[in-house]
Amino acid sequence: MCISGFTSLQRGLWESANAGRIGKVPWMLIGSGNKLKNLHSLYCGGDELDKSLVKIFVDGTLDDVRENFQDLVTYCAKDTAATQEVFAAIWPKFLDRYPHPVSFAGMLEMGLAYLPVDRSWENYIRDADDTYEDLEKEMKCSLRN
């Protein structure tokens, strides 16, 4: 869900600053990368999320997963809780910046990496038409009253 972000140039500078290759400038303190730990730190504060166990999912064996099962389930639960906390923090900002329901529908559809031209495009058009008709009825009703 996009409510703010970096330009390509800013993202490169931010990544360089976080790697210690350049110094930080003030605007870097009010932005973050797209990783959950960065977003959680920016919008929720508190302790930094421990992402070290993700290595077991990426590089580990099935035996590694079995041996660390409880820790991995706890890791997943904490990630889920952190995702909910970030969503709860940014949802009101999104609604404030983009109050029209079509903005949300468009963000969901266009959040895909491609422009759909299959059945989902027909669904998008139908949903947009339905939303338009609902809002038109609502407007006419409010004008009558």
mmCIF file of C-alpha atoms in Angstrom:
data_model
loop_
_atom_site.group_PDB
_atom_site.id
_atom_site.type_symbol
_atom_site.label_atom_id
_atom_site.label_comp_id
_atom_site.label_asym_id
_atom_site.label_seq_id
_atom_site.Cartn_x
_atom_site.Cartn_y
_atom_site.Cartn_z
ATOM 1 C CA MET A 1 0.000 0.000 0.000
ATOM 2 C CA CYS A 2 1.712 3.131 -1.176
ATOM 3 C CA ILE A 3 1.357 6.242 0.952
ATOM 4 C CA SER A 4 4.849 7.624 0.537
ATOM 5 C CA GLY A 5 8.079 6.413 -0.881
ATOM 6 C CA PHE A 6 11.450 7.125 -2.345
ATOM 7 C CA THR A 7 12.317 8.023 -5.902
ATOM 8 C CA SER A 8 14.837 5.739 -7.586
ATOM 9 C CA LEU A 9 17.648 8.167 -6.771
ATOM 10 C CA GLN A 10 16.531 8.533 -3.146
ATOM 11 C CA ARG A 11 16.298 4.756 -2.718
ATOM 12 C CA GLY A 12 19.868 4.327 -3.924
ATOM 13 C CA LEU A 13 21.107 7.050 -1.568
ATOM 14 C CA TRP A 14 19.134 5.592 1.351
ATOM 15 C CA GLU A 15 20.575 2.121 0.725
ATOM 16 C CA SER A 16 24.108 3.563 0.505
ATOM 17 C CA ALA A 17 23.616 5.448 3.777
ATOM 18 C CA ASN A 18 22.333 2.328 5.534
ATOM 19 C CA ALA A 19 25.353 0.403 4.270
ATOM 20 C CA GLY A 20 27.607 3.125 5.724
ATOM 21 C CA ARG A 21 28.990 4.233 2.356
ATOM 22 C CA ILE A 22 27.643 7.786 2.703
ATOM 23 C CA GLY A 23 26.291 9.929 5.528
ATOM 24 C CA LYS A 24 22.591 10.213 6.295
ATOM 25 C CA VAL A 25 20.629 13.366 5.527
ATOM 26 C CA PRO A 26 17.419 14.444 7.341
ATOM 27 C CA TRP A 27 14.933 13.184 4.731
ATOM 28 C CA MET A 28 16.275 9.664 5.222
ATOM 29 C CA LEU A 29 14.877 9.656 8.756
ATOM 30 C CA ILE A 30 11.282 9.963 7.508
ATOM 31 C CA GLY A 31 11.425 7.223 4.894
ATOM 32 C CA SER A 32 12.263 3.556 4.716
ATOM 33 C CA GLY A 33 12.859 0.684 2.382
ATOM 34 C CA ASN A 34 10.100 -1.758 1.498
ATOM 35 C CA LYS A 35 11.231 -4.541 3.816
ATOM 36 C CA LEU A 36 8.926 -5.283 6.739
ATOM 37 C CA LYS A 37 11.635 -4.571 9.320
ATOM 38 C CA ASN A 38 12.235 -1.114 7.769
ATOM 39 C CA LEU A 39 8.538 -0.271 7.560
ATOM 40 C CA HIS A 40 7.887 -1.499 11.096
ATOM 41 C CA SER A 41 10.772 0.565 12.443
ATOM 42 C CA LEU A 42 9.540 3.708 10.649
ATOM 43 C CA TYR A 43 5.811 3.477 11.367
ATOM 44 C CA CYS A 44 5.688 1.541 14.646
ATOM 45 C CA GLY A 45 9.049 2.114 16.321
ATOM 46 C CA GLY A 46 10.098 -0.167 19.120
ATOM 47 C CA ASP A 47 12.590 -2.979 18.906
ATOM 48 C CA GLU A 48 13.950 -3.924 15.500
ATOM 49 C CA LEU A 49 12.466 -7.117 14.102
ATOM 50 C CA ASP A 50 14.762 -10.131 14.272
ATOM 51 C CA LYS A 51 14.920 -11.547 10.753
ATOM 52 C CA SER A 52 17.829 -13.944 11.356
ATOM 53 C CA LEU A 53 15.651 -17.079 11.272
ATOM 54 C CA VAL A 54 14.591 -16.429 7.682
ATOM 55 C CA LYS A 55 17.943 -17.956 6.674
ATOM 56 C CA ILE A 56 16.623 -21.355 7.753
ATOM 57 C CA PHE A 57 13.714 -21.045 5.304
ATOM 58 C CA VAL A 58 16.061 -19.945 2.517
ATOM 59 C CA ASP A 59 19.186 -22.037 3.043
ATOM 60 C CA GLY A 60 18.176 -24.682 5.573
ATOM 61 C CA THR A 61 17.209 -28.280 5.113
ATOM 62 C CA LEU A 62 13.979 -29.953 6.119
ATOM 63 C CA ASP A 63 15.820 -31.255 9.184
ATOM 64 C CA ASP A 64 16.800 -27.667 10.081
ATOM 65 C CA VAL A 65 13.138 -26.673 9.901
ATOM 66 C CA ARG A 66 12.116 -29.616 12.096
ATOM 67 C CA GLU A 67 14.817 -28.849 14.669
ATOM 68 C CA ASN A 68 13.819 -25.171 14.842
ATOM 69 C CA PHE A 69 10.090 -25.608 14.311
ATOM 70 C CA GLN A 70 8.860 -23.764 17.422
ATOM 71 C CA ASP A 71 11.256 -20.855 16.831
ATOM 72 C CA LEU A 72 10.196 -20.670 13.179
ATOM 73 C CA VAL A 73 6.489 -20.691 14.022
ATOM 74 C CA THR A 74 7.132 -17.936 16.573
ATOM 75 C CA TYR A 75 9.082 -16.001 13.922
ATOM 76 C CA CYS A 76 6.159 -16.312 11.478
ATOM 77 C CA ALA A 77 3.654 -15.226 14.137
ATOM 78 C CA LYS A 78 5.767 -12.188 15.035
ATOM 79 C CA ASP A 79 6.076 -11.286 11.351
ATOM 80 C CA THR A 80 2.301 -11.528 11.004
ATOM 81 C CA ALA A 81 1.792 -9.315 14.066
ATOM 82 C CA ALA A 82 4.317 -6.788 12.732
ATOM 83 C CA THR A 83 2.543 -6.747 9.355
ATOM 84 C CA GLN A 84 -0.764 -6.019 11.099
ATOM 85 C CA GLU A 85 0.845 -3.232 13.138
ATOM 86 C CA VAL A 86 2.271 -1.610 9.996
ATOM 87 C CA PHE A 87 -1.080 -1.929 8.218
ATOM 88 C CA ALA A 88 -2.905 -0.380 11.197
ATOM 89 C CA ALA A 89 -0.441 2.516 11.151
ATOM 90 C CA ILE A 90 -0.595 3.263 7.423
ATOM 91 C CA TRP A 91 -4.261 2.507 6.625
ATOM 92 C CA PRO A 92 -5.589 5.800 8.102
ATOM 93 C CA LYS A 93 -2.864 7.704 6.219
ATOM 94 C CA PHE A 94 -3.834 5.967 2.988
ATOM 95 C CA LEU A 95 -7.515 6.839 3.496
ATOM 96 C CA ASP A 96 -6.609 10.443 4.300
ATOM 97 C CA ARG A 97 -4.468 10.788 1.186
ATOM 98 C CA TYR A 98 -6.699 8.742 -1.149
ATOM 99 C CA PRO A 99 -10.285 8.925 0.193
ATOM 100 C CA HIS A 100 -12.046 7.737 -2.972
ATOM 101 C CA PRO A 101 -12.844 3.986 -3.008
ATOM 102 C CA VAL A 102 -11.730 3.685 -6.630
ATOM 103 C CA SER A 103 -8.215 4.651 -5.523
ATOM 104 C CA PHE A 104 -8.113 1.591 -3.287
ATOM 105 C CA ALA A 105 -9.562 -0.673 -5.982
ATOM 106 C CA GLY A 106 -7.064 0.710 -8.488
ATOM 107 C CA MET A 107 -4.180 0.226 -6.082
ATOM 108 C CA LEU A 108 -5.167 -3.403 -5.536
ATOM 109 C CA GLU A 109 -5.483 -4.088 -9.247
ATOM 110 C CA MET A 110 -2.541 -2.012 -10.434
ATOM 111 C CA GLY A 111 -0.371 -3.276 -7.590
ATOM 112 C CA LEU A 112 0.237 -6.224 -9.862
ATOM 113 C CA ALA A 113 3.408 -6.088 -11.913
ATOM 114 C CA TYR A 114 1.430 -6.254 -15.138
ATOM 115 C CA LEU A 115 -1.683 -4.751 -16.675
ATOM 116 C CA PRO A 116 -4.224 -7.573 -16.738
ATOM 117 C CA VAL A 117 -5.864 -8.279 -20.060
ATOM 118 C CA ASP A 118 -7.424 -11.574 -19.072
ATOM 119 C CA ARG A 119 -10.531 -12.279 -17.008
ATOM 120 C CA SER A 120 -9.252 -10.081 -14.168
ATOM 121 C CA TRP A 121 -9.446 -7.043 -16.475
ATOM 122 C CA GLU A 122 -13.130 -7.778 -17.048
ATOM 123 C CA ASN A 123 -13.549 -8.079 -13.261
ATOM 124 C CA TYR A 124 -11.816 -4.718 -12.794
ATOM 125 C CA ILE A 125 -14.123 -3.034 -15.337
ATOM 126 C CA ARG A 126 -17.196 -4.637 -13.741
ATOM 127 C CA ASP A 127 -16.069 -3.592 -10.241
ATOM 128 C CA ALA A 128 -15.368 -0.051 -11.445
ATOM 129 C CA ASP A 129 -18.797 0.123 -13.119
ATOM 130 C CA ASP A 130 -20.495 -1.233 -9.986
ATOM 131 C CA THR A 131 -18.693 1.312 -7.816
ATOM 132 C CA TYR A 132 -19.656 4.101 -10.223
ATOM 133 C CA GLU A 133 -23.313 3.036 -10.183
ATOM 134 C CA ASP A 134 -23.356 2.794 -6.373
ATOM 135 C CA LEU A 135 -21.827 6.244 -5.999
ATOM 136 C CA GLU A 136 -24.164 7.698 -8.622
ATOM 137 C CA LYS A 137 -27.208 6.302 -6.762
ATOM 138 C CA GLU A 138 -25.838 7.648 -3.490
ATOM 139 C CA MET A 139 -25.301 11.093 -5.044
ATOM 140 C CA LYS A 140 -28.813 11.199 -6.550
ATOM 141 C CA CYS A 141 -30.311 10.126 -3.230
ATOM 142 C CA SER A 142 -28.442 12.838 -1.339
ATOM 143 C CA LEU A 143 -29.485 15.474 -3.908
ATOM 144 C CA ARG A 144 -33.143 14.531 -3.445
ATOM 145 C CA ASN A 145 -32.895 15.015 0.314
#
